XYZ file of C-alpha atoms in Angstrom:
489
model
C 81.116 108.710 107.610
C 78.435 106.392 106.371
C 78.145 103.051 108.111
C 77.424 99.627 106.690
C 75.402 97.033 108.599
C 77.250 95.660 111.578
C 79.657 92.860 110.851
C 79.819 90.528 113.829
C 83.205 88.836 114.202
C 83.088 85.084 114.272
C 85.382 84.572 117.243
C 87.426 87.519 118.389
C 84.748 89.819 119.704
C 82.306 87.324 121.122
C 82.170 87.624 124.895
C 83.970 84.562 126.206
C 82.070 81.922 128.057
C 84.437 82.061 131.029
C 86.487 84.699 132.774
C 90.262 84.796 132.695
C 90.262 83.519 136.278
C 88.168 80.539 135.207
C 90.513 79.914 132.298
C 93.495 79.941 134.628
C 91.801 77.456 136.944
C 91.111 75.260 133.947
C 94.837 75.068 133.281
C 95.426 77.955 130.903
C 98.998 79.158 130.883
C 100.136 82.746 131.390
C 103.542 83.854 130.309
C 104.944 87.310 130.919
C 101.490 88.455 132.003
C 99.737 86.817 129.062
C 96.780 84.610 129.962
C 96.593 82.271 126.999
C 93.750 79.865 127.713
C 91.461 81.583 125.241
C 94.139 82.393 122.639
C 92.760 79.937 120.096
C 89.405 81.671 120.312
C 91.026 84.945 119.262
C 92.774 83.641 116.184
C 89.962 83.980 113.665
C 88.486 87.161 112.240
C 85.448 86.728 110.079
C 82.009 88.143 109.469
C 78.455 86.942 109.309
C 78.440 87.802 105.625
C 81.339 85.450 104.919
C 83.400 88.261 103.420
C 87.116 87.703 102.849
C 89.383 88.598 105.722
C 91.353 91.824 105.410
C 95.092 91.444 104.866
C 96.906 91.189 108.189
C 98.896 94.290 109.107
C 100.636 95.573 112.219
C 100.789 98.758 114.278
C 103.344 99.979 116.794
C 101.596 102.642 118.890
C 104.169 104.742 120.764
C 102.510 106.557 123.647
C 104.272 109.456 125.376
C 102.439 109.672 128.685
C 102.519 113.082 130.326
C 102.099 115.272 127.263
C 104.721 116.090 124.617
C 104.999 119.793 123.824
C 104.029 120.314 120.196
C 105.919 123.622 119.999
C 109.134 122.116 121.356
C 109.059 119.086 119.033
C 107.272 118.809 115.678
C 105.462 122.176 115.423
C 108.005 124.884 116.294
C 106.988 128.543 116.191
C 110.235 130.433 115.453
C 108.430 133.696 114.712
C 106.398 133.725 117.946
C 107.416 135.799 120.977
C 110.113 134.320 123.195
C 107.668 133.295 125.916
C 105.883 131.181 123.268
C 108.637 129.808 121.036
C 110.816 128.687 123.952
C 114.540 128.036 124.067
C 114.904 125.612 121.189
C 115.750 126.451 117.616
C 114.427 124.537 114.634
C 116.240 122.621 111.911
C 115.367 121.796 108.335
C 114.352 118.248 107.530
C 114.740 116.429 104.222
C 111.165 117.502 103.454
C 111.143 120.961 101.827
C 109.585 123.550 104.126
C 109.262 121.222 107.120
C 111.214 122.190 110.225
C 111.265 120.469 113.590
C 113.105 120.849 116.896
C 116.862 121.098 116.617
C 117.247 118.288 119.151
C 115.651 115.657 116.885
C 118.355 115.482 114.183
C 118.064 111.762 113.445
C 114.331 112.018 112.795
C 114.884 115.162 110.731
C 117.216 113.162 108.486
C 114.442 110.569 107.955
C 111.520 112.924 107.321
C 110.809 111.438 103.901
C 109.732 108.289 105.751
C 107.283 109.929 108.166
C 104.442 112.445 108.271
C 102.703 114.494 110.953
C 99.227 115.689 111.850
C 99.536 119.056 113.587
C 95.893 119.610 114.431
C 94.615 116.891 116.752
C 92.385 118.443 119.391
C 90.152 117.425 122.278
C 88.505 119.147 125.216
C 90.430 118.221 128.349
C 93.595 119.313 130.120
C 93.310 116.526 132.700
C 95.838 113.682 132.574
C 93.389 110.880 133.288
C 90.709 112.159 130.923
C 93.338 112.753 128.246
C 94.596 109.194 128.615
C 91.016 107.965 128.357
C 90.467 109.981 125.159
C 93.679 109.064 123.355
C 94.035 105.450 124.476
C 90.413 104.657 123.593
C 89.924 106.948 120.583
C 86.748 108.382 122.112
C 86.542 112.078 123.009
C 83.498 111.815 125.288
C 84.028 110.578 128.816
C 81.903 107.635 129.937
C 79.159 108.360 132.446
C 80.582 108.234 135.937
C 84.187 108.435 134.742
C 86.580 108.323 137.691
C 89.981 109.933 137.012
C 91.465 108.097 139.978
C 90.857 104.552 138.727
C 89.762 102.460 135.737
C 86.160 101.212 135.830
C 84.332 98.339 134.091
C 82.021 100.969 132.579
C 84.842 102.784 130.756
C 85.257 102.635 126.991
C 87.745 99.953 125.880
C 91.255 100.885 124.848
C 92.369 100.773 121.226
C 94.668 97.897 122.211
C 91.764 95.936 123.685
C 89.511 96.479 120.651
C 92.293 95.604 118.229
C 93.219 92.572 120.298
C 89.702 91.265 119.996
C 89.191 91.988 116.323
C 92.425 90.852 114.729
C 93.682 87.301 114.539
C 96.514 86.039 116.666
C 99.396 84.530 114.726
C 102.195 82.109 115.582
C 100.737 81.315 119.005
C 101.097 84.956 120.066
C 98.393 87.292 121.368
C 97.068 89.750 118.774
C 97.809 92.855 120.888
C 100.204 93.631 123.733
C 101.268 96.648 125.800
C 104.839 97.105 127.056
C 106.997 97.688 129.048
C 104.560 98.505 131.872
C 101.096 99.625 132.839
C 100.718 103.387 133.146
C 100.790 104.160 136.852
C 100.736 107.560 138.529
C 103.601 108.323 140.887
C 101.125 107.923 143.762
C 100.560 104.321 142.727
C 97.092 104.697 141.223
C 96.487 103.010 137.884
C 95.579 105.354 135.016
C 92.203 104.836 133.250
C 91.961 104.177 129.525
C 94.348 101.209 129.254
C 91.918 98.356 129.719
C 88.951 96.649 128.082
C 86.282 98.391 130.163
C 82.829 97.493 128.891
C 84.216 94.668 126.766
C 84.870 92.761 129.986
C 88.131 92.251 131.834
C 88.804 89.016 129.930
C 89.529 91.271 126.927
C 92.105 93.449 128.664
C 95.168 93.797 126.460
C 98.172 91.726 127.460
C 100.734 93.685 129.474
C 104.395 92.727 129.277
C 105.782 94.263 132.445
C 109.522 94.677 132.147
C 110.004 98.151 133.611
C 110.377 98.438 137.403
C 108.104 101.070 138.952
C 109.903 104.102 140.344
C 107.495 106.781 141.625
C 110.035 109.585 141.291
C 112.102 108.315 138.376
C 111.172 109.056 134.768
C 112.527 108.468 131.311
C 114.829 106.047 129.537
C 116.625 104.402 132.420
C 119.381 103.761 133.230
C 121.310 106.261 131.112
C 118.617 108.934 130.823
C 116.557 108.519 133.991
C 115.710 111.798 135.702
C 113.442 113.425 138.275
C 111.273 116.327 137.106
C 111.865 118.195 140.356
C 115.529 117.173 140.631
C 115.171 115.960 144.195
C 118.164 114.443 145.958
C 118.285 110.761 146.843
C 115.811 109.498 144.228
C 116.518 105.784 143.618
C 117.660 104.778 140.144
C 116.682 101.794 138.050
C 119.654 99.944 136.659
C 118.229 97.328 134.298
C 115.333 96.381 132.062
C 113.769 93.479 133.956
C 112.822 90.339 132.162
C 109.034 90.190 132.371
C 107.304 88.297 135.140
C 105.751 84.881 134.686
C 102.131 84.397 135.679
C 101.178 80.737 135.699
C 98.204 78.689 136.905
C 97.507 78.345 140.597
C 99.914 75.951 142.237
C 102.853 76.944 140.070
C 103.619 80.185 141.864
C 104.990 83.435 140.470
C 108.522 84.734 140.166
C 110.308 87.745 138.721
C 113.489 86.588 137.078
C 116.505 88.779 136.577
C 118.645 86.867 134.091
C 118.045 85.559 130.616
C 119.329 82.104 131.549
C 116.986 81.869 134.525
C 114.041 82.811 132.322
C 114.771 80.110 129.768
C 115.417 77.493 132.444
C 112.179 78.399 134.171
C 110.214 78.182 130.934
C 111.576 74.692 130.316
C 110.866 73.576 133.855
C 107.330 74.889 133.953
C 106.499 73.627 130.491
C 107.557 70.131 131.465
C 105.751 70.298 134.790
C 102.544 71.386 133.097
C 102.801 68.652 130.509
C 103.164 66.043 133.241
C 100.667 67.440 135.745
C 97.444 66.445 134.011
C 98.527 64.159 131.217
C 98.464 65.184 127.557
C 95.205 63.348 126.917
C 93.372 65.724 129.240
C 94.514 68.948 127.622
C 92.232 70.972 125.395
C 93.535 72.311 122.092
C 93.961 75.746 123.706
C 96.029 74.286 126.530
C 98.248 72.373 124.117
C 98.815 75.556 122.107
C 99.686 77.427 125.285
C 102.212 74.765 126.273
C 103.730 74.839 122.801
C 104.149 78.598 123.154
C 106.478 78.056 126.104
C 108.891 76.099 123.934
C 108.563 78.184 120.757
C 111.982 79.760 120.027
C 110.292 82.644 118.179
C 108.441 83.562 121.364
C 111.586 83.394 123.453
C 113.434 85.593 121.006
C 110.609 88.144 120.811
C 110.426 88.627 124.579
C 114.140 88.561 125.335
C 116.077 91.392 123.700
C 119.256 90.739 125.675
C 120.521 88.379 122.971
C 120.368 91.016 120.227
C 123.634 91.750 118.404
C 125.692 94.437 120.096
C 125.461 96.645 117.013
C 121.658 96.491 117.097
C 121.513 97.307 120.808
C 123.836 100.236 120.187
C 121.633 101.560 117.369
C 118.433 101.405 119.413
C 120.175 102.528 122.579
C 121.018 100.588 125.714
C 118.154 102.084 127.663
C 114.492 101.353 128.282
C 113.273 103.290 125.233
C 115.604 101.380 122.943
C 114.887 98.001 124.541
C 111.132 98.609 124.372
C 111.095 99.511 120.678
C 113.406 96.631 119.831
C 111.013 94.266 121.622
C 108.096 95.832 119.741
C 109.842 95.279 116.420
C 110.493 91.638 117.312
C 106.897 91.084 118.379
C 105.598 92.529 115.111
C 107.997 90.325 113.180
C 106.772 87.312 115.196
C 103.105 87.967 114.460
C 101.636 90.365 117.040
C 99.206 92.743 115.337
C 99.320 95.758 117.665
C 102.068 96.659 120.111
C 101.545 99.694 122.339
C 104.860 100.968 123.660
C 104.771 103.374 126.582
C 107.947 105.419 126.272
C 108.111 106.368 129.907
C 105.546 105.799 132.606
C 102.867 108.278 133.594
C 104.147 111.876 133.739
C 107.476 111.154 132.047
C 106.625 113.828 129.455
C 104.830 116.113 131.948
C 107.261 119.012 131.660
C 105.742 121.652 133.954
C 109.223 122.736 134.942
C 112.858 122.251 133.978
C 111.340 121.493 130.591
C 114.078 122.621 128.258
C 117.092 120.932 129.874
C 115.114 117.736 130.464
C 113.809 117.581 126.907
C 117.228 118.418 125.463
C 119.325 116.124 127.673
C 117.004 113.358 128.915
C 113.963 112.847 126.693
C 114.759 113.768 123.103
C 118.119 111.954 122.753
C 116.834 108.417 123.562
C 113.577 109.019 121.682
C 115.320 110.340 118.576
C 117.758 107.421 118.674
C 115.282 104.606 119.324
C 112.521 105.737 116.949
C 115.054 106.351 114.160
C 116.558 102.900 114.699
C 113.061 101.401 114.529
C 112.430 103.130 111.172
C 115.724 101.859 109.770
C 115.155 98.348 111.101
C 111.639 98.080 109.682
C 112.830 99.384 106.314
C 115.780 97.041 106.181
C 113.628 94.021 107.067
C 110.878 94.925 104.582
C 108.314 95.336 107.366
C 107.781 99.101 107.129
C 105.159 98.937 104.383
C 103.110 96.531 106.512
C 103.687 98.264 109.849
C 102.254 101.618 110.904
C 104.261 103.366 113.606
C 102.299 106.132 115.299
C 103.355 108.389 118.186
C 101.105 110.588 120.335
C 100.436 111.831 123.884
C 97.302 112.394 125.933
C 97.542 116.112 125.054
C 99.979 118.835 124.052
C 101.260 121.695 126.178
C 100.399 125.350 126.603
C 101.762 127.857 124.107
C 102.832 130.167 126.900
C 105.769 129.178 129.070
C 105.053 129.201 132.812
C 107.060 128.756 135.995
C 106.175 127.067 139.294
C 109.192 128.081 141.428
C 107.922 126.223 144.491
C 108.406 122.947 142.596
C 110.857 123.578 139.757
C 114.060 125.527 139.326
C 113.327 126.397 135.688
C 110.152 127.015 133.645
C 108.050 124.687 131.526
C 104.579 124.398 130.023
C 101.217 123.307 131.400
C 98.691 120.755 130.041
C 96.925 121.646 126.793
C 94.294 119.497 125.103
C 93.412 122.010 122.381
C 96.144 120.849 120.035
C 98.922 118.306 119.723
C 100.991 116.829 116.929
C 100.707 113.152 115.987
C 103.666 111.497 114.230
C 103.146 108.607 111.749
C 105.399 106.385 109.666
C 105.001 103.265 107.514
C 101.910 101.138 107.022
C 101.081 102.753 103.696
C 101.546 106.311 105.033
C 103.306 108.570 102.523
C 106.337 110.260 104.031
C 107.018 113.978 104.089
C 103.418 115.111 104.509
C 101.872 117.552 106.964
C 98.149 117.351 107.703
C 96.487 120.303 109.377
C 98.127 123.206 111.143
C 98.029 125.043 114.407
C 97.673 128.805 114.796
C 100.660 131.138 114.974
C 101.287 130.418 118.652
C 100.546 126.671 118.518
C 97.448 126.993 120.667
C 94.544 125.776 118.511
C 94.003 124.045 115.186
C 94.126 126.556 112.347
C 93.148 124.087 109.630
C 91.835 120.548 109.258
C 91.153 119.772 112.936
C 91.326 116.097 113.887
C 90.030 114.146 116.867
C 90.888 111.060 118.943
C 88.246 109.259 116.871
C 90.208 110.021 113.674
C 93.362 108.857 115.414
C 91.846 105.504 116.386
C 90.315 105.036 112.926
C 93.765 105.449 111.371
C 95.087 102.636 113.552
C 92.121 100.362 112.884
C 92.364 100.869 109.130
C 96.078 100.091 109.209
C 95.249 96.828 110.975
C 92.859 95.928 108.174
C 89.747 96.113 110.362
C 86.703 96.651 108.121
C 84.559 99.764 108.456
C 81.476 97.826 109.484
C 83.191 95.861 112.269
C 81.773 95.920 115.780
C 82.896 94.845 119.204
C 80.554 93.413 121.795
C 80.331 94.483 125.412
C 80.113 92.189 128.418
C 76.347 91.728 127.982
C 76.495 91.158 124.230
C 75.533 94.604 122.912
C 77.290 95.627 119.648
C 79.337 98.808 119.321
C 80.799 100.136 116.093
C 84.595 100.142 116.040
C 84.907 103.227 113.839
C 83.652 106.507 115.316
C 85.401 108.723 112.793
C 87.359 108.700 109.558
C 91.109 107.996 109.358
C 93.395 111.000 109.067
C 93.105 112.396 105.516
C 95.904 113.120 103.075
C 98.424 110.544 104.251
C 97.994 107.781 101.664
């Protein structure tokens, strides 16, 4: 696509004059993992040309880490041989001619609200590289890429770029990630989630509410499972209230009840207000303190007070709680919310794929995503909120079996094609962009890339085509590296 001269944001993408550590030492407040000392500096989006700001919009980016099988979800191949089409049948949706997996009935009934792109492709079958591609919207690995750890030289995540370019509203950060960081079952942190060359001060804000369980996957507690069905794997029983990270001297605690969280917020807010004296606070510090007492913020981060009927619709499990929190954050003013439905490898169905998809993964996903659609429609937020769902890659057309690890077969990693699901934010429902070949192995028409994926998100956020972000040494980088998905608006 043609590019206009670079538009340099007035505040959001300037490299800050101090690190997050410096901001904390200066008295900035962190809540639920959110360092807020420089929040005021992220609230304005402008340009050197003085052009009018784009209309504020929101995105909920649902990421299915591990790799959702395109054939077993939104691109079934009923006419393919059995070792390709798998065990699942397909069902008609409300969109004429569009069929999806039989185990997604609630989404099938809402197909006029959503569309799919069946032809996204990139060149890796590696988990870490795939995360880097899809979470950053860049299909070329940075020089020296290390699949075992994130590096300062990596490309920034979509969440980090969006968080720097869009304005924060209502004392909230412009972009957050929940309910956890993506961590491999070995404990290593997955690349692609952070700000990389933008500088660590621009890392997206992580709301960590999901306890780490190296052998437990899925929508705990009701749908937690182990891919290899090992005995004695510990189970998570509750969605933790997020941790509090406050300035040095105030300590850190992980609270387990709603009442304790609210009491602690009150106590720490008052202690901060008294510790230095109001006359010594900067405007950013005063805004951070006011955040602690803002009832909208409390409500957004604490889903335990939701009406019972709403909790039942979303599901009383981590997928439902996460999407309900995302909906509340969007309503409260957060521009981009990335929701990781399951930690790293939750959707990595090398074996026992069909029973785990049917019984553990599809039911809470179908329930929670459908409830999110209904909730956004009912509240009038759907037109202003893009919901997009993708993985780091798809899965192999051919079913395989690793009997030394799994009782039943599954599918391997496959970067050549995956399906991306989209709803709201100006997207017309009931559309299908692109196609895969007859066995779901490669794009057959209209191939798309991670760059097109990221551009679709940035456009939905109202980020102008000529916007740029700036790395840690002040060099400009264009935000858009491709065109948004065609044929959806």
